mmCIF file of C-alpha atoms in Angstrom:
data_model
loop_
_atom_site.group_PDB
_atom_site.id
_atom_site.type_symbol
_atom_site.label_atom_id
_atom_site.label_comp_id
_atom_site.label_asym_id
_atom_site.label_seq_id
_atom_site.Cartn_x
_atom_site.Cartn_y
_atom_site.Cartn_z
ATOM 1 C CA LYS A 1 -10.248 17.445 14.367
ATOM 2 C CA ASN A 2 -12.052 18.516 11.195
ATOM 3 C CA ASN A 3 -15.429 17.215 12.332
ATOM 4 C CA ILE A 4 -18.218 17.579 9.832
ATOM 5 C CA LEU A 5 -21.985 17.272 9.835
ATOM 6 C CA ILE A 6 -23.727 15.978 6.720
ATOM 7 C CA LEU A 7 -27.419 15.370 6.116
ATOM 8 C CA VAL A 8 -27.784 11.848 4.747
ATOM 9 C CA GLU A 9 -30.932 10.286 3.279
ATOM 10 C CA GLN A 10 -31.735 8.333 6.454
ATOM 11 C CA GLY A 11 -30.613 10.955 8.970
ATOM 12 C CA TYR A 12 -27.418 12.648 10.002
ATOM 13 C CA PHE A 13 -23.753 11.747 9.825
ATOM 14 C CA TYR A 14 -21.349 13.345 12.275
ATOM 15 C CA GLY A 15 -17.728 12.380 12.419
ATOM 16 C CA SER A 16 -14.255 12.975 11.138
ATOM 17 C CA THR A 17 -13.464 13.604 7.491
ATOM 18 C CA GLN A 18 -11.423 10.376 7.389
ATOM 19 C CA LYS A 19 -14.338 8.337 8.764
ATOM 20 C CA LEU A 20 -16.651 9.785 6.118
ATOM 21 C CA LEU A 21 -14.170 9.053 3.336
ATOM 22 C CA ARG A 22 -13.867 5.436 4.496
ATOM 23 C CA GLN A 23 -17.638 5.071 4.464
ATOM 24 C CA MET A 24 -17.972 6.617 1.006
ATOM 25 C CA ALA A 25 -15.075 4.704 -0.565
ATOM 26 C CA LYS A 26 -15.930 2.216 -3.264
ATOM 27 C CA ILE A 27 -14.521 -1.108 -2.134
ATOM 28 C CA LEU A 28 -12.209 -2.457 -4.833
ATOM 29 C CA SER A 29 -11.782 -6.187 -5.385
ATOM 30 C CA LYS A 30 -8.418 -7.738 -4.549
ATOM 31 C CA ASP A 31 -8.015 -8.654 -8.215
ATOM 32 C CA PHE A 32 -8.538 -5.004 -9.219
ATOM 33 C CA ILE A 33 -6.022 -3.904 -6.573
ATOM 34 C CA ALA A 34 -3.512 -6.441 -7.927
ATOM 35 C CA GLY A 35 -4.073 -5.042 -11.423
ATOM 36 C CA LEU A 36 -3.282 -1.525 -10.189
ATOM 37 C CA ILE A 37 -0.121 -2.825 -8.541
ATOM 38 C CA VAL A 38 0.973 -4.645 -11.709
ATOM 39 C CA GLY A 39 0.395 -1.488 -13.772
ATOM 40 C CA GLU A 40 1.389 1.323 -11.421
ATOM 41 C CA GLY A 41 2.930 -0.089 -8.218
ATOM 42 C CA THR A 42 6.565 -0.235 -7.164
ATOM 43 C CA PHE A 43 8.318 -2.444 -4.598
ATOM 44 C CA TYR A 44 11.661 -1.094 -3.412
ATOM 45 C CA TRP A 45 14.032 -0.649 -0.469
ATOM 46 C CA THR A 46 15.220 2.622 0.984
ATOM 47 C CA LYS A 47 17.528 3.564 3.846
ATOM 48 C CA ASN A 48 17.023 5.652 6.946
ATOM 49 C CA GLY A 49 20.597 6.134 8.068
ATOM 50 C CA ARG A 50 21.962 2.581 8.135
ATOM 51 C CA THR A 51 18.544 0.948 8.438
ATOM 52 C CA LYS A 52 17.057 -0.704 5.326
ATOM 53 C CA ILE A 53 13.312 -0.160 4.998
ATOM 54 C CA PRO A 54 10.959 -2.020 2.634
ATOM 55 C CA VAL A 55 8.521 0.155 0.712
ATOM 56 C CA PHE A 56 5.556 -0.267 -1.583
ATOM 57 C CA ALA A 57 4.457 2.824 -3.527
ATOM 58 C CA LEU A 58 1.544 3.588 -5.812
ATOM 59 C CA ARG A 59 1.829 6.809 -7.832
ATOM 60 C CA MET A 60 -0.717 8.055 -10.327
ATOM 61 C CA HIS A 61 -1.857 11.312 -11.919
ATOM 62 C CA ILE A 62 -3.803 13.553 -9.551
ATOM 63 C CA ARG A 63 -7.017 12.859 -11.488
ATOM 64 C CA ASP A 64 -6.787 9.349 -9.951
ATOM 65 C CA PHE A 65 -6.544 10.628 -6.358
ATOM 66 C CA ASP A 66 -9.930 9.073 -5.507
ATOM 67 C CA LEU A 67 -8.841 5.749 -6.990
ATOM 68 C CA ILE A 68 -5.773 5.707 -4.735
ATOM 69 C CA LEU A 69 -7.992 6.577 -1.752
ATOM 70 C CA ASN A 70 -10.260 3.659 -2.671
ATOM 71 C CA PHE A 71 -7.151 1.447 -2.969
ATOM 72 C CA LYS A 72 -6.091 2.543 0.532
ATOM 73 C CA TYR A 73 -9.484 1.939 2.145
ATOM 74 C CA SER A 74 -10.121 -1.313 0.271
ATOM 75 C CA LEU A 75 -6.775 -2.699 1.435
ATOM 76 C CA GLY A 76 -7.415 -1.411 4.960
ATOM 77 C CA VAL A 77 -4.165 0.511 5.453
ATOM 78 C CA LYS A 78 -3.739 3.718 7.440
ATOM 79 C CA GLU A 79 -1.062 5.566 5.484
ATOM 80 C CA LYS A 80 -1.876 8.958 4.024
ATOM 81 C CA VAL A 81 -2.340 9.614 0.290
ATOM 82 C CA TYR A 82 -0.024 12.468 -0.669
ATOM 83 C CA GLU A 83 -0.340 15.006 -3.422
ATOM 84 C CA TYR A 84 2.749 16.517 -5.026
ATOM 85 C CA ASN A 85 4.085 18.275 -8.110
ATOM 86 C CA HIS A 86 7.198 17.244 -9.993
ATOM 87 C CA ASN A 87 8.422 18.567 -13.348
ATOM 88 C CA ARG A 88 5.105 20.360 -13.949
ATOM 89 C CA ARG A 89 3.171 17.151 -13.311
ATOM 90 C CA HIS A 90 0.660 16.706 -10.505
ATOM 91 C CA TYR A 91 0.568 13.319 -8.726
ATOM 92 C CA ALA A 92 -1.233 11.366 -6.014
ATOM 93 C CA PHE A 93 1.080 9.035 -4.087
ATOM 94 C CA LEU A 94 0.549 6.284 -1.492
ATOM 95 C CA ILE A 95 3.590 4.886 0.315
ATOM 96 C CA LEU A 96 3.354 1.777 2.525
ATOM 97 C CA ARG A 97 6.207 1.228 5.007
ATOM 98 C CA SER A 98 4.620 -0.027 8.219
ATOM 99 C CA PHE A 99 4.855 -3.670 9.241
ATOM 100 C CA GLU A 100 1.055 -4.080 9.350
ATOM 101 C CA SER A 101 0.452 -2.487 5.948
ATOM 102 C CA LEU A 102 3.191 -4.476 4.209
ATOM 103 C CA LYS A 103 1.985 -7.704 5.840
ATOM 104 C CA LYS A 104 -1.588 -7.006 4.677
ATOM 105 C CA LEU A 105 -0.426 -6.163 1.154
ATOM 106 C CA ILE A 106 1.604 -9.369 0.852
ATOM 107 C CA GLU A 107 -1.107 -11.560 2.349
ATOM 108 C CA ASP A 108 -3.961 -10.179 0.255
ATOM 109 C CA ILE A 109 -2.278 -9.394 -3.041
ATOM 110 C CA TYR A 110 0.751 -11.645 -3.661
ATOM 111 C CA PRO A 111 -1.325 -14.621 -4.969
ATOM 112 C CA ARG A 112 -2.970 -12.329 -7.525
ATOM 113 C CA LEU A 113 0.187 -10.782 -8.995
ATOM 114 C CA SER A 114 1.305 -11.890 -12.428
ATOM 115 C CA GLY A 115 3.995 -11.351 -15.037
ATOM 116 C CA TYR A 116 7.104 -9.327 -14.448
ATOM 117 C CA LYS A 117 5.618 -7.543 -11.393
ATOM 118 C CA LYS A 118 5.372 -10.918 -9.639
ATOM 119 C CA GLN A 119 9.072 -11.524 -10.366
ATOM 120 C CA GLN A 120 9.890 -8.039 -9.005
ATOM 121 C CA PHE A 121 7.825 -8.785 -5.909
ATOM 122 C CA ILE A 122 9.615 -12.102 -5.272
ATOM 123 C CA SER A 123 13.009 -10.411 -5.602
ATOM 124 C CA TRP A 124 11.885 -7.657 -3.181
ATOM 125 C CA PHE A 125 10.376 -10.205 -0.766
ATOM 126 C CA ASN A 126 13.555 -12.308 -0.631
ATOM 127 C CA GLN A 127 15.454 -9.313 0.711
ATOM 128 C CA PHE A 128 13.413 -9.641 3.926
ATOM 129 C CA LYS A 129 15.690 -12.519 4.961
ATOM 130 C CA ASP A 130 18.639 -10.118 5.329
ATOM 131 C CA PRO A 131 19.974 -10.605 8.899
ATOM 132 C CA GLU A 132 20.809 -6.892 9.063
ATOM 133 C CA LEU A 133 17.109 -5.890 8.938
ATOM 134 C CA GLU A 134 15.153 -4.787 11.981
ATOM 135 C CA ALA A 135 13.414 -7.751 13.619
ATOM 136 C CA ARG A 136 9.930 -6.535 12.674
ATOM 137 C CA TYR A 137 10.807 -6.694 8.982
ATOM 138 C CA SER A 138 12.605 -10.041 9.258
ATOM 139 C CA THR A 139 9.386 -11.360 10.780
ATOM 140 C CA ILE A 140 7.589 -10.648 7.503
ATOM 141 C CA TYR A 141 9.903 -13.101 5.760
ATOM 142 C CA ASN A 142 9.144 -15.853 8.274
ATOM 143 C CA ILE A 143 5.368 -15.550 8.700
ATOM 144 C CA PHE A 144 4.430 -16.573 5.155
ATOM 145 C CA LYS A 145 6.352 -19.882 5.005
ATOM 146 C CA SER A 146 3.275 -22.076 5.400
ATOM 147 C CA LYS A 147 0.909 -19.867 3.399
ATOM 148 C CA PHE A 148 3.197 -19.210 0.394
ATOM 149 C CA PRO A 149 5.913 -21.927 0.386
ATOM 150 C CA GLU A 150 6.793 -21.161 -3.251
ATOM 151 C CA LEU A 151 8.370 -17.878 -2.071
ATOM 152 C CA TYR A 152 11.035 -19.865 -0.210
ATOM 153 C CA GLN A 153 12.393 -22.031 -3.031
#
């Protein structure tokens, strides 16, 4: 799968394109990631048929594609960064929907959110207690009770 060979200062690198990108990514601090979320991130719910699905999305101009890749690798999530055009504008877009990615996002970033985005997050988070949700998503609501008790007041 898209294996590449690159001559590196100390020798050779052979591996997948994704592995190389992870190694080259600039690791962003959690505070910087939280700042990107406050400025550009969106927490929302969507439906797949009758099933409600929690989503976090980060959309920026295509010139910031590398920044979104660094966000992805710094957070340690596996989702793909998409590129798309809409109304003559070119965007890079990261969408987190998986249980593991959402859990990681909440655990690492929630304490660093501030302002109105923190209020939006809390409103989004409280929808995880909906008994109609799939069990894996309801679990997200329950696992943070001891770590972030203020979310449950």
